[in-house]
Amino acid sequence: ELGCLKGIEMLICYRGLVFLFGVTGKTAYLEAASKYWEDLKKRQIGITGNGSIAENWNYIGNKPVLLTNELRPNENCVGVGWMRFSADLFSKIGDKKYFDAFEDTLYNHLLGAQASDGSDFSYYQGNIGKKVHETLPGLYSCCRYRGMSLLSYLPQFIYWKDEDGFIVCLYCDSSVNTEHKGIKVRIVQKTEYPTNGKVRIIISPEQNVNFVLKLRVPSWCANCRICINGHTQNASIVNGYVVIDRLWSADNDSIDLTMDIPFRYQEATVDGDRSI
């Protein structure tokens, strides 16, 4: 049912379809790509946000199973390709589920699989936490340069523009200088996320301007609160975003977003043993 079992190679092909849709406008290309994404998410991408064994999709899929390092599970290329593919689809469809997936892979695989000195990446199963960076002479552990490339491009995925204003898709200490309808706007984030769910966002336009700010509510978050300039507001959540439509002041406005981080566990049976 999977067709070609190659992991990153097929992700690259379907990324190409998304770009081809952008050039031709033919919706069949975008529909094919989004269908492939849904199928991988359902059948191949594990709970920690990556997939593949020995660089291939497989018939184990994302069932709970012990994947030891010699199986070469969760190739870094696949994780990076999945993130880029998700971001491509977001750019055309705007559904926040694509950045929920992007974030899962970012924290549980891309950063988890990286060596502590940043020099390498490994085949890695997040819920075991083992990463092996020793390989045969002259070889690297797992797709070192694709991982470094994604990290170098990471800033471009934090903030997005649409016709109504701006979307914050990732939470991290950061800033961006942009514009809305010709008016310069600076957006600054201050946060320790994901250590906690508190994010402060400062909006600084060069003059008073009205636009919509959308803040992605991660799929794991069941409750969030916002304060604007120190005043608690009801969080208006539309399609998974906190939506703030207001006249932003040239004197700066601050938004405090607080997302409750729940503790959850998922039971599974691995090799006949019940585990969590």
PDB file of C-alpha atoms in Angstrom:
ATOM      1  CA  GLU A   1       0.000   0.000   0.000  1.00  0.00           C
ATOM      2  CA  LEU A   2       2.940   2.331   0.555  1.00  0.00           C
ATOM      3  CA  GLY A   3       4.309   2.170  -2.970  1.00  0.00           C
ATOM      4  CA  CYS A   4       7.951   3.229  -2.900  1.00  0.00           C
ATOM      5  CA  LEU A   5       9.344   2.577   0.569  1.00  0.00           C
ATOM      6  CA  LYS A   6      12.168   5.111   0.444  1.00  0.00           C
ATOM      7  CA  GLY A   7      11.895   7.754   3.138  1.00  0.00           C
ATOM      8  CA  ILE A   8      13.618  11.052   2.392  1.00  0.00           C
ATOM      9  CA  GLU A   9      13.585  10.405  -1.359  1.00  0.00           C
ATOM     10  CA  MET A  10       9.784  10.272  -1.479  1.00  0.00           C
ATOM     11  CA  LEU A  11       9.459  13.272   0.837  1.00  0.00           C
ATOM     12  CA  ILE A  12      11.600  15.242  -1.613  1.00  0.00           C
ATOM     13  CA  CYS A  13       9.380  14.135  -4.518  1.00  0.00           C
ATOM     14  CA  TYR A  14       6.218  15.240  -2.730  1.00  0.00           C
ATOM     15  CA  ARG A  15       7.831  18.539  -1.733  1.00  0.00           C
ATOM     16  CA  GLY A  16       8.344  18.981  -5.440  1.00  0.00           C
ATOM     17  CA  LEU A  17       4.618  18.507  -6.018  1.00  0.00           C
ATOM     18  CA  VAL A  18       3.857  21.294  -3.533  1.00  0.00           C
ATOM     19  CA  PHE A  19       6.183  23.629  -5.432  1.00  0.00           C
ATOM     20  CA  LEU A  20       4.678  22.503  -8.741  1.00  0.00           C
ATOM     21  CA  PHE A  21       1.247  23.460  -7.401  1.00  0.00           C
ATOM     22  CA  GLY A  22       2.641  26.885  -6.594  1.00  0.00           C
ATOM     23  CA  VAL A  23       3.811  27.294 -10.189  1.00  0.00           C
ATOM     24  CA  THR A  24       0.848  25.789 -12.040  1.00  0.00           C
ATOM     25  CA  GLY A  25      -2.059  26.258  -9.639  1.00  0.00           C
ATOM     26  CA  LYS A  26      -3.223  22.695 -10.339  1.00  0.00           C
ATOM     27  CA  THR A  27      -4.928  21.551  -7.144  1.00  0.00           C
ATOM     28  CA  ALA A  28      -4.348  17.864  -7.918  1.00  0.00           C
ATOM     29  CA  TYR A  29      -0.668  18.326  -7.044  1.00  0.00           C
ATOM     30  CA  LEU A  30      -1.464  19.845  -3.654  1.00  0.00           C
ATOM     31  CA  GLU A  31      -4.147  17.255  -2.960  1.00  0.00           C
ATOM     32  CA  ALA A  32      -1.706  14.420  -3.696  1.00  0.00           C
ATOM     33  CA  ALA A  33       0.918  15.921  -1.387  1.00  0.00           C
ATOM     34  CA  SER A  34      -1.505  16.557   1.477  1.00  0.00           C
ATOM     35  CA  LYS A  35      -2.911  13.030   1.121  1.00  0.00           C
ATOM     36  CA  TYR A  36       0.599  11.567   1.321  1.00  0.00           C
ATOM     37  CA  TRP A  37       1.298  13.671   4.449  1.00  0.00           C
ATOM     38  CA  GLU A  38      -1.884  12.410   6.115  1.00  0.00           C
ATOM     39  CA  ASP A  39      -1.059   8.805   5.292  1.00  0.00           C
ATOM     40  CA  LEU A  40       2.462   9.086   6.711  1.00  0.00           C
ATOM     41  CA  LYS A  41       1.157  10.817   9.847  1.00  0.00           C
ATOM     42  CA  LYS A  42      -1.388   8.068  10.384  1.00  0.00           C
ATOM     43  CA  ARG A  43       0.753   5.042   9.528  1.00  0.00           C
ATOM     44  CA  GLN A  44       4.474   5.852   9.693  1.00  0.00           C
ATOM     45  CA  ILE A  45       5.328   8.870  11.846  1.00  0.00           C
ATOM     46  CA  GLY A  46       5.708   7.799  15.465  1.00  0.00           C
ATOM     47  CA  ILE A  47       4.498   9.546  18.583  1.00  0.00           C
ATOM     48  CA  THR A  48       7.814  11.398  18.880  1.00  0.00           C
ATOM     49  CA  GLY A  49       7.622  12.798  15.358  1.00  0.00           C
ATOM     50  CA  ASN A  50       9.843  10.692  13.110  1.00  0.00           C
ATOM     51  CA  GLY A  51       9.803   7.389  11.263  1.00  0.00           C
ATOM     52  CA  SER A  52      11.630   4.865   9.074  1.00  0.00           C
ATOM     53  CA  ILE A  53      13.896   1.887   9.673  1.00  0.00           C
ATOM     54  CA  ALA A  54      17.182   1.766   7.747  1.00  0.00           C
ATOM     55  CA  GLU A  55      16.027   4.815   5.777  1.00  0.00           C
ATOM     56  CA  ASN A  56      12.786   3.188   4.603  1.00  0.00           C
ATOM     57  CA  TRP A  57       9.115   3.324   5.451  1.00  0.00           C
ATOM     58  CA  ASN A  58       8.100  -0.149   6.580  1.00  0.00           C
ATOM     59  CA  TYR A  59       5.234  -2.413   7.499  1.00  0.00           C
ATOM     60  CA  ILE A  60       5.843  -2.043  11.231  1.00  0.00           C
ATOM     61  CA  GLY A  61       4.834   1.557  10.707  1.00  0.00           C
ATOM     62  CA  ASN A  62       4.347   3.533  13.909  1.00  0.00           C
ATOM     63  CA  LYS A  63       3.258   0.656  16.120  1.00  0.00           C
ATOM     64  CA  PRO A  64       4.935   0.573  19.559  1.00  0.00           C
ATOM     65  CA  VAL A  65       8.088  -1.494  19.123  1.00  0.00           C
ATOM     66  CA  LEU A  66      11.649  -1.506  20.453  1.00  0.00           C
ATOM     67  CA  LEU A  67      13.863  -0.035  17.718  1.00  0.00           C
ATOM     68  CA  THR A  68      17.500  -0.604  18.615  1.00  0.00           C
ATOM     69  CA  ASN A  69      20.309   1.373  17.016  1.00  0.00           C
ATOM     70  CA  GLU A  70      21.487  -1.389  14.700  1.00  0.00           C
ATOM     71  CA  LEU A  71      18.117  -1.080  12.914  1.00  0.00           C
ATOM     72  CA  ARG A  72      19.010   2.547  12.125  1.00  0.00           C
ATOM     73  CA  PRO A  73      15.616   3.913  13.177  1.00  0.00           C
ATOM     74  CA  ASN A  74      14.295   7.419  12.612  1.00  0.00           C
ATOM     75  CA  GLU A  75      16.815   8.649  10.083  1.00  0.00           C
ATOM     76  CA  ASN A  76      17.706  12.314  10.538  1.00  0.00           C
ATOM     77  CA  CYS A  77      17.115  12.901   6.811  1.00  0.00           C
ATOM     78  CA  VAL A  78      13.557  11.644   7.229  1.00  0.00           C
ATOM     79  CA  GLY A  79      12.943  13.850  10.251  1.00  0.00           C
ATOM     80  CA  VAL A  80      14.267  16.923   8.456  1.00  0.00           C
ATOM     81  CA  GLY A  81      12.369  16.042   5.273  1.00  0.00           C
ATOM     82  CA  TRP A  82       9.166  15.610   7.260  1.00  0.00           C
ATOM     83  CA  MET A  83       9.644  19.039   8.849  1.00  0.00           C
ATOM     84  CA  ARG A  84      10.311  20.737   5.518  1.00  0.00           C
ATOM     85  CA  PHE A  85       7.394  18.938   3.860  1.00  0.00           C
ATOM     86  CA  SER A  86       5.110  20.018   6.721  1.00  0.00           C
ATOM     87  CA  ALA A  87       6.244  23.634   6.404  1.00  0.00           C
ATOM     88  CA  ASP A  88       5.705  23.518   2.621  1.00  0.00           C
ATOM     89  CA  LEU A  89       2.122  22.371   3.087  1.00  0.00           C
ATOM     90  CA  PHE A  90       1.527  25.002   5.766  1.00  0.00           C
ATOM     91  CA  SER A  91       2.651  27.694   3.347  1.00  0.00           C
ATOM     92  CA  LYS A  92      -0.105  26.660   0.911  1.00  0.00           C
ATOM     93  CA  ILE A  93      -2.880  25.490   3.255  1.00  0.00           C
ATOM     94  CA  GLY A  94      -2.278  27.368   6.524  1.00  0.00           C
ATOM     95  CA  ASP A  95      -3.447  24.551   8.795  1.00  0.00           C
ATOM     96  CA  LYS A  96      -1.616  24.711  12.109  1.00  0.00           C
ATOM     97  CA  LYS A  97      -1.453  20.887  12.319  1.00  0.00           C
ATOM     98  CA  TYR A  98       1.576  21.065  10.039  1.00  0.00           C
ATOM     99  CA  PHE A  99       3.511  23.067  12.617  1.00  0.00           C
ATOM    100  CA  ASP A 100       2.308  20.826  15.424  1.00  0.00           C
ATOM    101  CA  ALA A 101       4.069  18.041  13.515  1.00  0.00           C
ATOM    102  CA  PHE A 102       7.090  20.254  12.795  1.00  0.00           C
ATOM    103  CA  GLU A 103       7.460  21.055  16.508  1.00  0.00           C
ATOM    104  CA  ASP A 104       7.171  17.401  17.570  1.00  0.00           C
ATOM    105  CA  THR A 105      10.062  16.446  15.310  1.00  0.00           C
ATOM    106  CA  LEU A 106      12.134  19.506  16.211  1.00  0.00           C
ATOM    107  CA  TYR A 107      12.261  18.762  19.937  1.00  0.00           C
ATOM    108  CA  ASN A 108      12.001  14.982  19.995  1.00  0.00           C
ATOM    109  CA  HIS A 109      14.293  14.152  17.092  1.00  0.00           C
ATOM    110  CA  LEU A 110      16.276  16.917  15.448  1.00  0.00           C
ATOM    111  CA  LEU A 111      17.542  18.388  18.717  1.00  0.00           C
ATOM    112  CA  GLY A 112      17.402  15.057  20.536  1.00  0.00           C
ATOM    113  CA  ALA A 113      19.546  13.312  17.946  1.00  0.00           C
ATOM    114  CA  GLN A 114      22.202  16.039  17.863  1.00  0.00           C
ATOM    115  CA  ALA A 115      25.535  15.487  19.572  1.00  0.00           C
ATOM    116  CA  SER A 116      26.105  17.649  22.655  1.00  0.00           C
ATOM    117  CA  ASP A 117      28.824  19.623  20.843  1.00  0.00           C
ATOM    118  CA  GLY A 118      26.583  20.096  17.796  1.00  0.00           C
ATOM    119  CA  SER A 119      28.938  18.261  15.454  1.00  0.00           C
ATOM    120  CA  ASP A 120      26.850  15.244  14.500  1.00  0.00           C
ATOM    121  CA  PHE A 121      23.448  13.554  14.468  1.00  0.00           C
ATOM    122  CA  SER A 122      22.491   9.954  15.145  1.00  0.00           C
ATOM    123  CA  TYR A 123      19.764   7.435  14.436  1.00  0.00           C
ATOM    124  CA  TYR A 124      17.649   8.008  17.486  1.00  0.00           C
ATOM    125  CA  GLN A 125      14.518   6.740  19.211  1.00  0.00           C
ATOM    126  CA  GLY A 126      13.294   9.510  21.453  1.00  0.00           C
ATOM    127  CA  ASN A 127      11.492   7.428  24.078  1.00  0.00           C
ATOM    128  CA  ILE A 128      14.675   5.416  24.707  1.00  0.00           C
ATOM    129  CA  GLY A 129      16.979   8.414  24.530  1.00  0.00           C
ATOM    130  CA  LYS A 130      20.105   6.601  23.327  1.00  0.00           C
ATOM    131  CA  LYS A 131      22.187   8.214  20.616  1.00  0.00           C
ATOM    132  CA  VAL A 132      25.316   6.626  19.226  1.00  0.00           C
ATOM    133  CA  HIS A 133      27.837   8.857  17.460  1.00  0.00           C
ATOM    134  CA  GLU A 134      30.562   6.273  16.941  1.00  0.00           C
ATOM    135  CA  THR A 135      30.719   4.841  13.431  1.00  0.00           C
ATOM    136  CA  LEU A 136      33.226   3.227  11.121  1.00  0.00           C
ATOM    137  CA  PRO A 137      36.226   5.391  10.210  1.00  0.00           C
ATOM    138  CA  GLY A 138      35.350   8.018   7.648  1.00  0.00           C
ATOM    139  CA  LEU A 139      31.589   7.698   8.164  1.00  0.00           C
ATOM    140  CA  TYR A 140      29.217   9.948  10.062  1.00  0.00           C
ATOM    141  CA  SER A 141      26.344   8.795  12.208  1.00  0.00           C
ATOM    142  CA  CYS A 142      23.266  10.045  10.426  1.00  0.00           C
ATOM    143  CA  CYS A 143      22.781  12.794   7.877  1.00  0.00           C
ATOM    144  CA  ARG A 144      24.922  15.382   9.651  1.00  0.00           C
ATOM    145  CA  TYR A 145      24.650  18.077   7.031  1.00  0.00           C
ATOM    146  CA  ARG A 146      20.909  17.879   6.502  1.00  0.00           C
ATOM    147  CA  GLY A 147      20.432  18.390  10.242  1.00  0.00           C
ATOM    148  CA  MET A 148      22.793  21.360  10.324  1.00  0.00           C
ATOM    149  CA  SER A 149      21.072  22.825   7.269  1.00  0.00           C
ATOM    150  CA  LEU A 150      17.641  22.670   8.900  1.00  0.00           C
ATOM    151  CA  LEU A 151      18.952  24.374  12.030  1.00  0.00           C
ATOM    152  CA  SER A 152      20.521  27.131   9.940  1.00  0.00           C
ATOM    153  CA  TYR A 153      17.179  27.755   8.207  1.00  0.00           C
ATOM    154  CA  LEU A 154      15.127  27.433  11.415  1.00  0.00           C
ATOM    155  CA  PRO A 155      14.600  31.218  11.898  1.00  0.00           C
ATOM    156  CA  GLN A 156      12.583  31.430   8.679  1.00  0.00           C
ATOM    157  CA  PHE A 157       9.931  29.102  10.118  1.00  0.00           C
ATOM    158  CA  ILE A 158       9.132  31.085  13.280  1.00  0.00           C
ATOM    159  CA  TYR A 159       7.068  33.952  11.833  1.00  0.00           C
ATOM    160  CA  TRP A 160       4.759  33.897   8.831  1.00  0.00           C
ATOM    161  CA  LYS A 161       2.727  36.547   7.044  1.00  0.00           C
ATOM    162  CA  ASP A 162      -0.753  36.330   5.599  1.00  0.00           C
ATOM    163  CA  GLU A 163      -3.050  38.949   4.114  1.00  0.00           C
ATOM    164  CA  ASP A 164      -4.501  39.789   7.537  1.00  0.00           C
ATOM    165  CA  GLY A 165      -1.238  40.133   9.469  1.00  0.00           C
ATOM    166  CA  PHE A 166       1.222  37.753  11.117  1.00  0.00           C
ATOM    167  CA  ILE A 167       1.329  34.192  12.436  1.00  0.00           C
ATOM    168  CA  VAL A 168       3.662  32.994  15.199  1.00  0.00           C
ATOM    169  CA  CYS A 169       4.225  29.287  14.524  1.00  0.00           C
ATOM    170  CA  LEU A 170       7.181  28.513  16.808  1.00  0.00           C
ATOM    171  CA  TYR A 171       7.978  29.818  20.266  1.00  0.00           C
ATOM    172  CA  CYS A 172      11.566  30.770  21.081  1.00  0.00           C
ATOM    173  CA  ASP A 173      13.642  33.814  21.992  1.00  0.00           C
ATOM    174  CA  SER A 174      13.660  35.655  18.692  1.00  0.00           C
ATOM    175  CA  SER A 175      12.825  38.817  16.805  1.00  0.00           C
ATOM    176  CA  VAL A 176      11.885  39.848  13.291  1.00  0.00           C
ATOM    177  CA  ASN A 177      11.654  43.114  11.394  1.00  0.00           C
ATOM    178  CA  THR A 178       8.824  42.972   8.898  1.00  0.00           C
ATOM    179  CA  GLU A 179       6.015  45.115   7.549  1.00  0.00           C
ATOM    180  CA  HIS A 180       2.249  45.176   7.093  1.00  0.00           C
ATOM    181  CA  LYS A 181       0.849  47.130   4.155  1.00  0.00           C
ATOM    182  CA  GLY A 182       3.983  49.226   3.950  1.00  0.00           C
ATOM    183  CA  ILE A 183       4.221  49.963   7.685  1.00  0.00           C
ATOM    184  CA  LYS A 184       7.305  48.593   9.442  1.00  0.00           C
ATOM    185  CA  VAL A 185       6.642  46.255  12.355  1.00  0.00           C
ATOM    186  CA  ARG A 186       9.078  44.641  14.808  1.00  0.00           C
ATOM    187  CA  ILE A 187       8.039  41.488  16.671  1.00  0.00           C
ATOM    188  CA  VAL A 188      10.068  40.232  19.653  1.00  0.00           C
ATOM    189  CA  GLN A 189       9.589  37.009  21.612  1.00  0.00           C
ATOM    190  CA  LYS A 190      10.926  36.397  25.114  1.00  0.00           C
ATOM    191  CA  THR A 191      10.423  32.879  26.441  1.00  0.00           C
ATOM    192  CA  GLU A 192      11.990  29.792  27.991  1.00  0.00           C
ATOM    193  CA  TYR A 193       9.674  27.541  25.980  1.00  0.00           C
ATOM    194  CA  PRO A 194       9.482  24.541  26.052  1.00  0.00           C
ATOM    195  CA  THR A 195      10.803  24.557  29.628  1.00  0.00           C
ATOM    196  CA  ASN A 196       7.517  26.249  30.447  1.00  0.00           C
ATOM    197  CA  GLY A 197       4.531  27.505  28.499  1.00  0.00           C
ATOM    198  CA  LYS A 198       5.021  31.233  29.099  1.00  0.00           C
ATOM    199  CA  VAL A 199       5.683  33.468  26.098  1.00  0.00           C
ATOM    200  CA  ARG A 200       5.905  37.266  25.986  1.00  0.00           C
ATOM    201  CA  ILE A 201       5.492  38.907  22.589  1.00  0.00           C
ATOM    202  CA  ILE A 202       6.197  42.604  22.036  1.00  0.00           C
ATOM    203  CA  ILE A 203       4.727  44.314  18.983  1.00  0.00           C
ATOM    204  CA  SER A 204       6.430  47.544  17.875  1.00  0.00           C
ATOM    205  CA  PRO A 205       5.039  49.187  14.710  1.00  0.00           C
ATOM    206  CA  GLU A 206       6.502  52.443  13.406  1.00  0.00           C
ATOM    207  CA  GLN A 207       3.005  53.933  13.629  1.00  0.00           C
ATOM    208  CA  ASN A 208      -0.380  52.808  14.902  1.00  0.00           C
ATOM    209  CA  VAL A 209      -1.638  50.042  12.650  1.00  0.00           C
ATOM    210  CA  ASN A 210      -4.435  47.484  12.658  1.00  0.00           C
ATOM    211  CA  PHE A 211      -3.655  43.852  11.837  1.00  0.00           C
ATOM    212  CA  VAL A 212      -4.421  40.335  13.027  1.00  0.00           C
ATOM    213  CA  LEU A 213      -1.876  38.426  15.110  1.00  0.00           C
ATOM    214  CA  LYS A 214      -2.320  34.653  15.257  1.00  0.00           C
ATOM    215  CA  LEU A 215      -0.564  32.551  17.875  1.00  0.00           C
ATOM    216  CA  ARG A 216      -0.432  28.802  17.286  1.00  0.00           C
ATOM    217  CA  VAL A 217      -1.891  26.755  20.134  1.00  0.00           C
ATOM    218  CA  PRO A 218       0.061  23.449  20.140  1.00  0.00           C
ATOM    219  CA  SER A 219      -2.005  20.272  19.908  1.00  0.00           C
ATOM    220  CA  TRP A 220      -0.938  19.211  23.408  1.00  0.00           C
ATOM    221  CA  CYS A 221      -2.295  22.420  24.982  1.00  0.00           C
ATOM    222  CA  ALA A 222      -5.829  22.126  26.378  1.00  0.00           C
ATOM    223  CA  ASN A 223      -5.888  25.516  28.097  1.00  0.00           C
ATOM    224  CA  CYS A 224      -4.192  28.859  27.467  1.00  0.00           C
ATOM    225  CA  ARG A 225      -4.564  32.440  28.671  1.00  0.00           C
ATOM    226  CA  ILE A 226      -3.494  35.809  27.333  1.00  0.00           C
ATOM    227  CA  CYS A 227      -2.813  39.211  28.848  1.00  0.00           C
ATOM    228  CA  ILE A 228      -2.470  42.312  26.678  1.00  0.00           C
ATOM    229  CA  ASN A 229      -0.517  45.153  28.286  1.00  0.00           C
ATOM    230  CA  GLY A 230      -1.049  43.505  31.671  1.00  0.00           C
ATOM    231  CA  HIS A 231      -4.804  43.074  31.296  1.00  0.00           C
ATOM    232  CA  THR A 232      -6.246  39.548  31.161  1.00  0.00           C
ATOM    233  CA  GLN A 233      -8.261  38.870  28.026  1.00  0.00           C
ATOM    234  CA  ASN A 234     -10.472  36.024  26.901  1.00  0.00           C
ATOM    235  CA  ALA A 235      -8.433  34.001  24.434  1.00  0.00           C
ATOM    236  CA  SER A 236     -10.309  33.861  21.143  1.00  0.00           C
ATOM    237  CA  ILE A 237      -9.195  30.551  19.599  1.00  0.00           C
ATOM    238  CA  VAL A 238     -10.066  30.003  15.940  1.00  0.00           C
ATOM    239  CA  ASN A 239      -8.842  26.928  14.046  1.00  0.00           C
ATOM    240  CA  GLY A 240      -6.148  26.315  16.648  1.00  0.00           C
ATOM    241  CA  TYR A 241      -4.850  29.882  16.840  1.00  0.00           C
ATOM    242  CA  VAL A 242      -5.246  32.565  19.462  1.00  0.00           C
ATOM    243  CA  VAL A 243      -6.492  35.389  17.253  1.00  0.00           C
ATOM    244  CA  ILE A 244      -5.857  39.009  18.276  1.00  0.00           C
ATOM    245  CA  ASP A 245      -7.326  41.660  15.979  1.00  0.00           C
ATOM    246  CA  ARG A 246      -6.553  45.151  17.237  1.00  0.00           C
ATOM    247  CA  LEU A 247      -4.998  48.523  16.590  1.00  0.00           C
ATOM    248  CA  TRP A 248      -1.377  48.095  17.592  1.00  0.00           C
ATOM    249  CA  SER A 249       0.293  51.078  19.200  1.00  0.00           C
ATOM    250  CA  ALA A 250       3.518  52.728  18.093  1.00  0.00           C
ATOM    251  CA  ASP A 251       4.283  52.926  21.827  1.00  0.00           C
ATOM    252  CA  ASN A 252       4.535  49.100  21.860  1.00  0.00           C
ATOM    253  CA  ASP A 253       2.045  46.457  22.986  1.00  0.00           C
ATOM    254  CA  SER A 254       2.937  43.325  24.939  1.00  0.00           C
ATOM    255  CA  ILE A 255       1.094  40.012  24.879  1.00  0.00           C
ATOM    256  CA  ASP A 256       1.664  37.387  27.539  1.00  0.00           C
ATOM    257  CA  LEU A 257       0.596  33.943  26.367  1.00  0.00           C
ATOM    258  CA  THR A 258       0.477  31.217  29.015  1.00  0.00           C
ATOM    259  CA  MET A 259      -0.048  27.636  27.876  1.00  0.00           C
ATOM    260  CA  ASP A 260      -0.668  24.982  30.509  1.00  0.00           C
ATOM    261  CA  ILE A 261       1.693  22.063  29.909  1.00  0.00           C
ATOM    262  CA  PRO A 262      -0.062  18.869  31.029  1.00  0.00           C
ATOM    263  CA  PHE A 263       1.574  15.649  32.101  1.00  0.00           C
ATOM    264  CA  ARG A 264       0.267  12.770  30.026  1.00  0.00           C
ATOM    265  CA  TYR A 265       1.349   9.194  29.485  1.00  0.00           C
ATOM    266  CA  GLN A 266       0.440   6.671  26.851  1.00  0.00           C
ATOM    267  CA  GLU A 267       0.434   2.971  27.561  1.00  0.00           C
ATOM    268  CA  ALA A 268       1.721   0.489  25.026  1.00  0.00           C
ATOM    269  CA  THR A 269       2.653  -3.169  24.807  1.00  0.00           C
ATOM    270  CA  VAL A 270       6.142  -3.811  23.424  1.00  0.00           C
ATOM    271  CA  ASP A 271       7.335  -7.386  22.818  1.00  0.00           C
ATOM    272  CA  GLY A 272       4.501  -8.669  24.970  1.00  0.00           C
ATOM    273  CA  ASP A 273       5.338  -6.460  27.929  1.00  0.00           C
ATOM    274  CA  ARG A 274       3.058  -3.657  29.019  1.00  0.00           C
ATOM    275  CA  SER A 275       4.999  -0.468  29.336  1.00  0.00           C
ATOM    276  CA  ILE A 276       4.457   3.289  29.361  1.00  0.00           C
TER     277      ILE A 276
END
